[in-house]
């Protein structure tokens, strides 16, 4: 039995590695497919737990690699393109990946540290949080618009347009609406801009990684505060949580922001399994897949936490070495050709999963993303595409 679980763990890590480095593939999309796969291969309950958990956690470690090196995000890594691409253009793409990896490791430590407190608090404060979330998101929206006083008008226009686009996409009844929406706003627009400006990727430097304990404090505090909240509510993803978290602790430098993104991304995934057991709510596709096949008892939660820990220990060196492979080879290839290839790939998977309507959303969101770049507005404002629909969902009078 132990041997079978080890094999299942290895297969889960392999699956998470593959899905993590494929541009534009979100773990929720994979989890949807997983349910039918598990039924076909007839895994035992324990094997299913180990496979889903190991794959999901591995995916969160790896999915920053295509965002940083290729400019192809999913909804959880969209904001990493902004500082990540800057690191890449400075020859430090590997450093950027190590920052997100540091965040992921930090999140696992935090998970085990805050679990007793979360277990006590969440069932008690969940009703209150649910009532107040809409108003909290309104505050977040106002802050995002007004933080740069000189560009309030154009920022407001782009914020509103992205919000309306998000509402249209999420109400379009297409499969995987976030795929064309986020791929266009953050991925394709960055890729098109790179082609237009003929970006040249310099040779990447793989130097000794250094991070001070002081730089970890703000990301750790922000992650601890916002991740449990984000883990409770559909529509509040890693990117929105990172925006909120970065304001909770004050201004973050580029290193800290990437650490924050990595930690929130992994902690939301990991804590979603704990939330499942506490209030029977599924925040992620992986948690929903788990709910379909297991009993919610103490034995299973122990298996989940053990799998998270073992997976993390295995995945750390694999992530580092995979990033090194990307870093050593990315400058050898014509980046414009890479960008065109990724655009074609994204177009293909969008047409496959989201159809013609999804493709139209992809085109419009790409144009809006390019506009944002041309007028000099921070792309983080485009997260209104999820922020506005989420706010409307949680306001009591809508």
Short mmCIF file of C-alpha atoms in Angstrom, two decimals:
data_model
loop_
_atom_site.label_atom_id
_atom_site.label_comp_id
_atom_site.label_asym_id
_atom_site.label_seq_id
_atom_site.Cartn_x
_atom_site.Cartn_y
_atom_site.Cartn_z
CA UNK A 1 0.00 0.00 0.00
CA UNK A 2 2.82 2.41 0.90
CA UNK A 3 4.59 1.65 -2.39
CA UNK A 4 1.39 2.39 -4.33
CA UNK A 5 1.01 5.73 -2.54
CA UNK A 6 4.62 6.67 -3.31
CA UNK A 7 4.10 5.88 -7.00
CA UNK A 8 0.87 7.91 -6.95
CA UNK A 9 2.73 10.82 -5.32
CA UNK A 10 5.42 10.73 -8.01
CA UNK A 11 2.78 10.64 -10.75
CA UNK A 12 0.95 13.57 -9.15
CA UNK A 13 4.16 15.61 -9.00
CA UNK A 14 4.89 14.75 -12.64
CA UNK A 15 1.36 15.78 -13.68
CA UNK A 16 1.61 19.05 -11.72
CA UNK A 17 4.98 19.80 -13.29
CA UNK A 18 3.60 19.34 -16.80
CA UNK A 19 0.44 21.39 -16.20
CA UNK A 20 2.46 24.06 -14.40
CA UNK A 21 4.87 24.74 -17.26
CA UNK A 22 2.27 24.59 -20.04
CA UNK A 23 1.26 28.22 -20.76
CA UNK A 24 -2.27 29.25 -19.84
CA UNK A 25 -3.34 26.02 -18.13
CA UNK A 26 -5.05 26.64 -14.79
CA UNK A 27 -5.22 23.98 -12.09
CA UNK A 28 -9.03 24.32 -11.95
CA UNK A 29 -9.22 23.28 -15.60
CA UNK A 30 -7.04 20.26 -14.88
CA UNK A 31 -9.10 19.35 -11.82
CA UNK A 32 -12.24 19.21 -13.94
CA UNK A 33 -10.61 16.61 -16.17
CA UNK A 34 -9.18 14.76 -13.15
CA UNK A 35 -12.54 13.52 -11.89
CA UNK A 36 -13.20 11.51 -15.02
CA UNK A 37 -9.60 10.26 -15.17
CA UNK A 38 -9.70 9.02 -11.56
CA UNK A 39 -12.96 7.21 -12.26
CA UNK A 40 -11.45 5.52 -15.32
CA UNK A 41 -8.24 4.30 -13.64
CA UNK A 42 -10.12 3.32 -10.47
CA UNK A 43 -7.80 4.76 -7.81
CA UNK A 44 -8.42 3.99 -4.15
CA UNK A 45 -9.59 6.89 -1.98
CA UNK A 46 -6.13 7.36 -0.43
CA UNK A 47 -4.45 7.24 -3.84
CA UNK A 48 -6.91 9.80 -5.21
CA UNK A 49 -6.16 12.13 -2.28
CA UNK A 50 -2.40 11.82 -2.76
CA UNK A 51 -2.61 12.32 -6.53
CA UNK A 52 -4.86 15.40 -6.41
CA UNK A 53 -2.97 17.08 -3.57
CA UNK A 54 0.51 16.41 -4.97
CA UNK A 55 -0.50 17.59 -8.43
CA UNK A 56 -2.23 20.74 -7.14
CA UNK A 57 0.62 21.81 -4.85
CA UNK A 58 3.25 21.07 -7.52
CA UNK A 59 1.29 23.13 -10.05
CA UNK A 60 1.37 26.20 -7.77
CA UNK A 61 5.15 25.94 -7.51
CA UNK A 62 5.65 25.66 -11.26
CA UNK A 63 3.05 27.92 -12.84
CA UNK A 64 5.13 31.07 -12.39
CA UNK A 65 7.76 29.72 -14.80
CA UNK A 66 5.70 30.30 -17.99
CA UNK A 67 4.47 33.62 -16.59
CA UNK A 68 7.98 34.93 -16.01
CA UNK A 69 9.91 33.40 -18.91
CA UNK A 70 7.17 33.32 -21.54
CA UNK A 71 4.70 36.00 -20.47
CA UNK A 72 1.82 33.49 -20.46
CA UNK A 73 -0.19 33.65 -17.21
CA UNK A 74 -3.21 32.07 -15.65
CA UNK A 75 -5.53 33.95 -13.30
CA UNK A 76 -3.32 33.22 -10.29
CA UNK A 77 -0.03 34.37 -11.82
CA UNK A 78 -1.18 37.28 -13.99
CA UNK A 79 0.41 39.99 -11.85
CA UNK A 80 3.78 38.20 -11.79
CA UNK A 81 4.25 39.20 -15.44
CA UNK A 82 4.78 42.82 -14.41
CA UNK A 83 7.89 42.56 -12.18
CA UNK A 84 8.77 39.10 -13.56
CA UNK A 85 9.21 40.39 -17.11
CA UNK A 86 11.39 43.21 -15.82
CA UNK A 87 13.64 40.69 -14.09
CA UNK A 88 13.77 38.66 -17.32
CA UNK A 89 14.81 41.69 -19.38
CA UNK A 90 17.56 42.37 -16.83
CA UNK A 91 18.85 38.80 -17.17
CA UNK A 92 17.41 37.71 -13.83
CA UNK A 93 14.42 35.56 -14.78
CA UNK A 94 15.70 32.68 -12.66
CA UNK A 95 15.96 35.03 -9.69
CA UNK A 96 12.30 35.98 -10.17
CA UNK A 97 11.26 32.31 -10.15
CA UNK A 98 13.29 31.73 -6.98
CA UNK A 99 11.42 34.61 -5.34
CA UNK A 100 8.05 33.02 -6.10
CA UNK A 101 9.46 29.68 -4.96
CA UNK A 102 10.53 31.31 -1.69
CA UNK A 103 6.97 32.51 -1.30
CA UNK A 104 5.58 29.03 -1.92
CA UNK A 105 7.91 27.53 0.70
CA UNK A 106 6.99 30.31 3.12
CA UNK A 107 3.30 29.56 2.57
CA UNK A 108 3.70 25.90 3.54
CA UNK A 109 5.43 26.93 6.77
CA UNK A 110 2.63 29.42 7.43
CA UNK A 111 0.00 26.77 6.69
CA UNK A 112 1.21 24.52 9.48
CA UNK A 113 1.68 27.51 11.81
CA UNK A 114 -1.78 29.05 11.37
CA UNK A 115 -3.87 25.87 11.02
CA UNK A 116 -4.85 25.72 14.75
CA UNK A 117 -5.95 29.38 14.71
CA UNK A 118 -7.76 29.05 11.37
CA UNK A 119 -9.50 25.90 12.58
CA UNK A 120 -10.82 27.83 15.58
CA UNK A 121 -11.74 31.10 13.84
CA UNK A 122 -13.08 30.31 10.37
CA UNK A 123 -16.31 28.52 11.36
CA UNK A 124 -17.08 31.40 13.75
CA UNK A 125 -16.28 34.42 11.54
CA UNK A 126 -17.31 33.07 8.14
CA UNK A 127 -20.88 34.51 8.24
CA UNK A 128 -19.55 38.00 9.11
CA UNK A 129 -16.85 37.92 6.41
CA UNK A 130 -19.41 36.84 3.84
CA UNK A 131 -21.60 39.86 4.63
CA UNK A 132 -18.77 42.42 4.60
CA UNK A 133 -16.68 41.21 1.66
CA UNK A 134 -18.48 43.29 -0.98
CA UNK A 135 -17.82 46.52 0.91
CA UNK A 136 -14.20 45.53 1.47
CA UNK A 137 -13.77 44.98 -2.28
CA UNK A 138 -15.30 48.41 -2.98
CA UNK A 139 -12.61 49.93 -0.77
CA UNK A 140 -9.98 47.95 -2.67
CA UNK A 141 -11.32 49.23 -6.00
CA UNK A 142 -11.27 52.85 -4.84
CA UNK A 143 -7.73 52.47 -3.59
CA UNK A 144 -6.50 50.98 -6.88
CA UNK A 145 -8.01 53.84 -8.87
CA UNK A 146 -6.82 56.69 -6.65
CA UNK A 147 -3.32 55.56 -5.67
CA UNK A 148 -1.86 57.48 -8.66
CA UNK A 149 -3.42 60.93 -8.51
CA UNK A 150 -2.20 62.14 -11.92
CA UNK A 151 -3.90 59.41 -13.92
CA UNK A 152 -7.22 59.00 -12.14
CA UNK A 153 -9.42 59.66 -15.21
CA UNK A 154 -7.76 57.22 -17.63
CA UNK A 155 -7.28 54.71 -14.80
CA UNK A 156 -11.00 54.90 -13.98
CA UNK A 157 -11.94 54.38 -17.64
CA UNK A 158 -9.68 51.34 -18.03
CA UNK A 159 -10.79 50.00 -14.63
CA UNK A 160 -14.44 50.24 -15.72
CA UNK A 161 -13.84 48.75 -19.18
CA UNK A 162 -11.96 45.78 -17.73
CA UNK A 163 -14.73 45.32 -15.17
CA UNK A 164 -17.46 45.29 -17.82
CA UNK A 165 -15.38 42.88 -19.89
CA UNK A 166 -15.06 40.61 -16.87
CA UNK A 167 -18.81 40.70 -16.27
CA UNK A 168 -19.45 39.87 -19.93
CA UNK A 169 -16.96 37.01 -19.91
CA UNK A 170 -18.19 35.46 -16.67
CA UNK A 171 -21.80 35.65 -17.86
CA UNK A 172 -21.12 34.33 -21.35
CA UNK A 173 -21.83 30.68 -20.49
CA UNK A 174 -18.62 29.58 -22.18
CA UNK A 175 -16.32 26.94 -20.74
CA UNK A 176 -13.34 28.36 -18.82
CA UNK A 177 -14.16 32.09 -19.23
CA UNK A 178 -11.07 33.16 -17.29
CA UNK A 179 -8.79 31.52 -19.85
CA UNK A 180 -9.44 34.02 -22.71
CA UNK A 181 -10.01 36.92 -20.33
CA UNK A 182 -6.76 36.73 -18.35
CA UNK A 183 -4.69 35.40 -21.24
CA UNK A 184 -5.64 38.48 -23.26
CA UNK A 185 -5.37 41.14 -20.57
CA UNK A 186 -2.03 40.00 -19.20
CA UNK A 187 -0.46 37.38 -21.46
CA UNK A 188 -1.18 38.16 -25.11
CA UNK A 189 -0.99 41.93 -24.63
CA UNK A 190 2.49 41.60 -23.14
CA UNK A 191 3.54 39.22 -25.92
CA UNK A 192 2.22 41.53 -28.67
CA UNK A 193 4.01 44.47 -27.08
CA UNK A 194 7.24 42.43 -27.00
CA UNK A 195 6.86 41.66 -30.70
CA UNK A 196 6.15 45.31 -31.55
CA UNK A 197 9.12 46.57 -29.55
CA UNK A 198 11.32 43.69 -30.73
CA UNK A 199 12.28 42.73 -27.18
CA UNK A 200 15.63 41.01 -26.93
CA UNK A 201 16.04 38.63 -24.02
CA UNK A 202 19.55 38.92 -22.62
CA UNK A 203 21.58 35.96 -21.45
CA UNK A 204 20.23 35.01 -18.06
CA UNK A 205 22.53 35.13 -15.06
CA UNK A 206 22.23 32.33 -12.52
CA UNK A 207 23.79 33.83 -9.42
CA UNK A 208 23.69 32.91 -5.76
CA UNK A 209 20.22 33.59 -4.43
CA UNK A 210 20.08 35.91 -1.44
CA UNK A 211 17.07 37.10 0.48
CA UNK A 212 17.09 38.78 3.86
CA UNK A 213 14.82 37.78 6.73
CA UNK A 214 13.57 41.36 6.81
CA UNK A 215 12.26 41.05 3.24
CA UNK A 216 10.16 38.05 4.29
CA UNK A 217 8.30 39.81 7.11
CA UNK A 218 5.84 41.89 5.06
CA UNK A 219 4.95 39.08 2.60
CA UNK A 220 4.46 36.69 5.53
CA UNK A 221 2.13 39.10 7.35
CA UNK A 222 0.15 39.91 4.20
CA UNK A 223 -0.17 36.24 3.24
CA UNK A 224 -1.34 35.27 6.72
CA UNK A 225 -4.03 37.96 6.71
CA UNK A 226 -5.48 37.72 3.20
CA UNK A 227 -5.00 34.08 2.17
CA UNK A 228 -7.59 32.60 4.56
CA UNK A 229 -10.09 35.22 3.36
CA UNK A 230 -9.32 34.53 -0.30
CA UNK A 231 -9.55 30.80 0.35
CA UNK A 232 -13.16 31.25 1.48
CA UNK A 233 -14.66 33.01 -1.52
CA UNK A 234 -14.88 32.06 -5.20
CA UNK A 235 -13.81 34.97 -7.38
CA UNK A 236 -11.18 36.25 -4.96
CA UNK A 237 -8.03 34.75 -6.43
CA UNK A 238 -4.32 35.03 -5.81
CA UNK A 239 -3.93 38.20 -7.86
CA UNK A 240 -6.70 40.12 -6.09
CA UNK A 241 -5.46 38.85 -2.72
CA UNK A 242 -1.95 40.03 -3.59
CA UNK A 243 -3.25 43.52 -4.41
CA UNK A 244 -5.09 43.66 -1.08
CA UNK A 245 -2.20 42.11 0.82
CA UNK A 246 0.32 44.56 -0.60
CA UNK A 247 -1.74 47.40 0.86
CA UNK A 248 -2.20 45.76 4.25
CA UNK A 249 1.53 45.92 4.99
CA UNK A 250 2.50 49.02 3.04
CA UNK A 251 4.61 49.35 -0.09
CA UNK A 252 6.50 46.23 -1.19
CA UNK A 253 9.60 46.16 -3.37
CA UNK A 254 9.74 43.88 -6.44
CA UNK A 255 11.33 41.03 -4.49
CA UNK A 256 8.68 41.16 -1.79
CA UNK A 257 5.82 41.39 -4.28
CA UNK A 258 6.93 38.24 -6.11
CA UNK A 259 7.39 36.46 -2.78
CA UNK A 260 3.89 37.57 -1.84
CA UNK A 261 2.43 36.27 -5.12
CA UNK A 262 4.12 32.90 -4.68
CA UNK A 263 3.06 32.53 -1.06
CA UNK A 264 -0.55 33.55 -1.63
CA UNK A 265 -0.89 31.32 -4.69
CA UNK A 266 0.28 28.21 -2.84
CA UNK A 267 -1.38 28.99 0.49
CA UNK A 268 -4.79 29.56 -1.11
CA UNK A 269 -4.51 26.16 -2.76
CA UNK A 270 -3.25 24.39 0.37
CA UNK A 271 -5.68 26.09 2.75
CA UNK A 272 -8.62 25.38 0.43
CA UNK A 273 -8.38 21.74 1.51
CA UNK A 274 -8.52 22.79 5.18
CA UNK A 275 -11.48 25.10 4.47
CA UNK A 276 -13.23 22.17 2.81
CA UNK A 277 -13.11 20.23 6.07
CA UNK A 278 -14.06 23.21 8.26
CA UNK A 279 -17.12 24.63 6.45
CA UNK A 280 -17.63 22.23 3.50
CA UNK A 281 -16.96 25.00 0.96
CA UNK A 282 -14.86 24.33 -2.14
CA UNK A 283 -12.72 27.32 -3.09
CA UNK A 284 -10.60 25.60 -5.76
CA UNK A 285 -11.20 23.07 -8.50
CA UNK A 286 -8.83 20.67 -6.75
CA UNK A 287 -10.79 20.92 -3.50
CA UNK A 288 -14.02 20.36 -5.41
CA UNK A 289 -12.54 17.27 -7.06
CA UNK A 290 -11.54 16.03 -3.61
CA UNK A 291 -15.04 16.59 -2.25
CA UNK A 292 -16.51 14.38 -4.97
CA UNK A 293 -14.47 11.32 -4.02
CA UNK A 294 -13.59 11.33 -0.30
CA UNK A 295 -15.20 11.34 3.13
CA UNK A 296 -14.52 14.38 5.30
CA UNK A 297 -12.90 12.70 8.31
CA UNK A 298 -9.79 13.20 10.45
CA UNK A 299 -7.83 10.41 8.78
CA UNK A 300 -8.10 12.05 5.38
CA UNK A 301 -7.04 15.49 6.65
CA UNK A 302 -3.90 13.89 8.08
CA UNK A 303 -3.14 12.29 4.71
CA UNK A 304 -3.68 15.66 3.00
CA UNK A 305 -1.25 17.51 5.26
CA UNK A 306 1.35 14.74 5.00
CA UNK A 307 1.07 14.83 1.20
CA UNK A 308 1.47 18.63 1.15
CA UNK A 309 4.65 18.41 3.23
CA UNK A 310 6.27 15.55 1.30
CA UNK A 311 5.34 17.09 -2.06
CA UNK A 312 6.94 20.39 -1.07
CA UNK A 313 10.22 18.70 -0.13
CA UNK A 314 10.37 16.91 -3.49
CA UNK A 315 9.26 19.83 -5.64
CA UNK A 316 11.70 22.48 -4.39
CA UNK A 317 14.79 21.09 -6.19
CA UNK A 318 12.74 20.16 -9.27
CA UNK A 319 11.45 23.74 -9.58
CA UNK A 320 14.95 25.19 -9.21
CA UNK A 321 16.43 22.91 -11.87
CA UNK A 322 13.53 23.45 -14.28
CA UNK A 323 13.92 27.21 -13.94
CA UNK A 324 17.65 26.87 -14.64
CA UNK A 325 16.89 25.00 -17.87
CA UNK A 326 14.59 27.82 -18.98
CA UNK A 327 17.12 30.46 -17.94
CA UNK A 328 20.01 28.83 -19.79
CA UNK A 329 18.09 28.49 -23.05
CA UNK A 330 15.58 31.34 -23.29
CA UNK A 331 18.10 33.81 -24.80
CA UNK A 332 19.12 31.34 -27.51
CA UNK A 333 15.72 31.50 -29.15
CA UNK A 334 14.27 34.47 -31.02
CA UNK A 335 11.87 35.92 -28.46
CA UNK A 336 9.55 37.29 -31.14
CA UNK A 337 9.20 33.78 -32.55
CA UNK A 338 8.59 32.42 -29.05
CA UNK A 339 5.95 35.10 -28.50
CA UNK A 340 4.21 34.28 -31.79
CA UNK A 341 4.31 30.55 -30.99
CA UNK A 342 2.79 31.15 -27.55
CA UNK A 343 0.11 33.41 -29.05
CA UNK A 344 -0.80 30.63 -31.49
CA UNK A 345 -0.82 28.10 -28.65
CA UNK A 346 -3.05 30.30 -26.48
CA UNK A 347 -5.38 30.88 -29.43
CA UNK A 348 -5.62 27.13 -30.00
CA UNK A 349 -6.44 26.20 -26.41
CA UNK A 350 -8.90 29.12 -26.13
CA UNK A 351 -10.74 28.01 -29.27
CA UNK A 352 -10.72 24.42 -27.99
CA UNK A 353 -11.98 25.12 -24.48
CA UNK A 354 -13.93 28.38 -24.89
CA UNK A 355 -14.98 28.41 -28.55
CA UNK A 356 -15.50 31.37 -30.87
CA UNK A 357 -17.03 33.58 -28.17
CA UNK A 358 -14.03 32.88 -25.98
CA UNK A 359 -11.76 33.86 -28.85
CA UNK A 360 -13.62 37.18 -29.25
CA UNK A 361 -13.18 37.84 -25.52
CA UNK A 362 -9.50 37.02 -25.97
CA UNK A 363 -9.16 39.58 -28.80
CA UNK A 364 -10.97 42.35 -26.91
CA UNK A 365 -9.06 41.72 -23.68
CA UNK A 366 -5.76 41.73 -25.61
CA UNK A 367 -6.62 45.12 -27.14
CA UNK A 368 -7.49 46.49 -23.69
CA UNK A 369 -4.24 45.13 -22.26
CA UNK A 370 -2.22 46.76 -25.04
CA UNK A 371 -4.08 50.04 -24.49
CA UNK A 372 -3.14 49.90 -20.83
CA UNK A 373 0.53 49.57 -21.79
CA UNK A 374 0.36 52.39 -24.34
CA UNK A 375 -1.18 54.94 -21.96
CA UNK A 376 1.18 54.05 -19.12
CA UNK A 377 -1.37 52.72 -16.63
CA UNK A 378 -0.28 49.89 -14.34
CA UNK A 379 -1.64 46.57 -15.55
CA UNK A 380 -2.67 45.67 -12.01
CA UNK A 381 -5.72 47.89 -12.64
CA UNK A 382 -6.95 45.25 -15.11
CA UNK A 383 -7.68 42.95 -12.18
CA UNK A 384 -10.96 44.88 -12.04
CA UNK A 385 -12.06 42.29 -14.61
CA UNK A 386 -12.45 39.96 -11.63
CA UNK A 387 -12.74 42.51 -8.85
CA UNK A 388 -15.93 44.18 -10.14
CA UNK A 389 -17.87 40.94 -10.82
CA UNK A 390 -16.80 39.61 -7.42
CA UNK A 391 -17.86 42.83 -5.69
CA UNK A 392 -21.30 42.74 -7.34
CA UNK A 393 -21.70 39.10 -6.34
CA UNK A 394 -21.13 39.81 -2.64
CA UNK A 395 -23.01 43.08 -2.27
CA UNK A 396 -26.34 42.39 -0.52
CA UNK A 397 -28.38 44.69 -2.79
CA UNK A 398 -27.34 43.03 -6.09
#
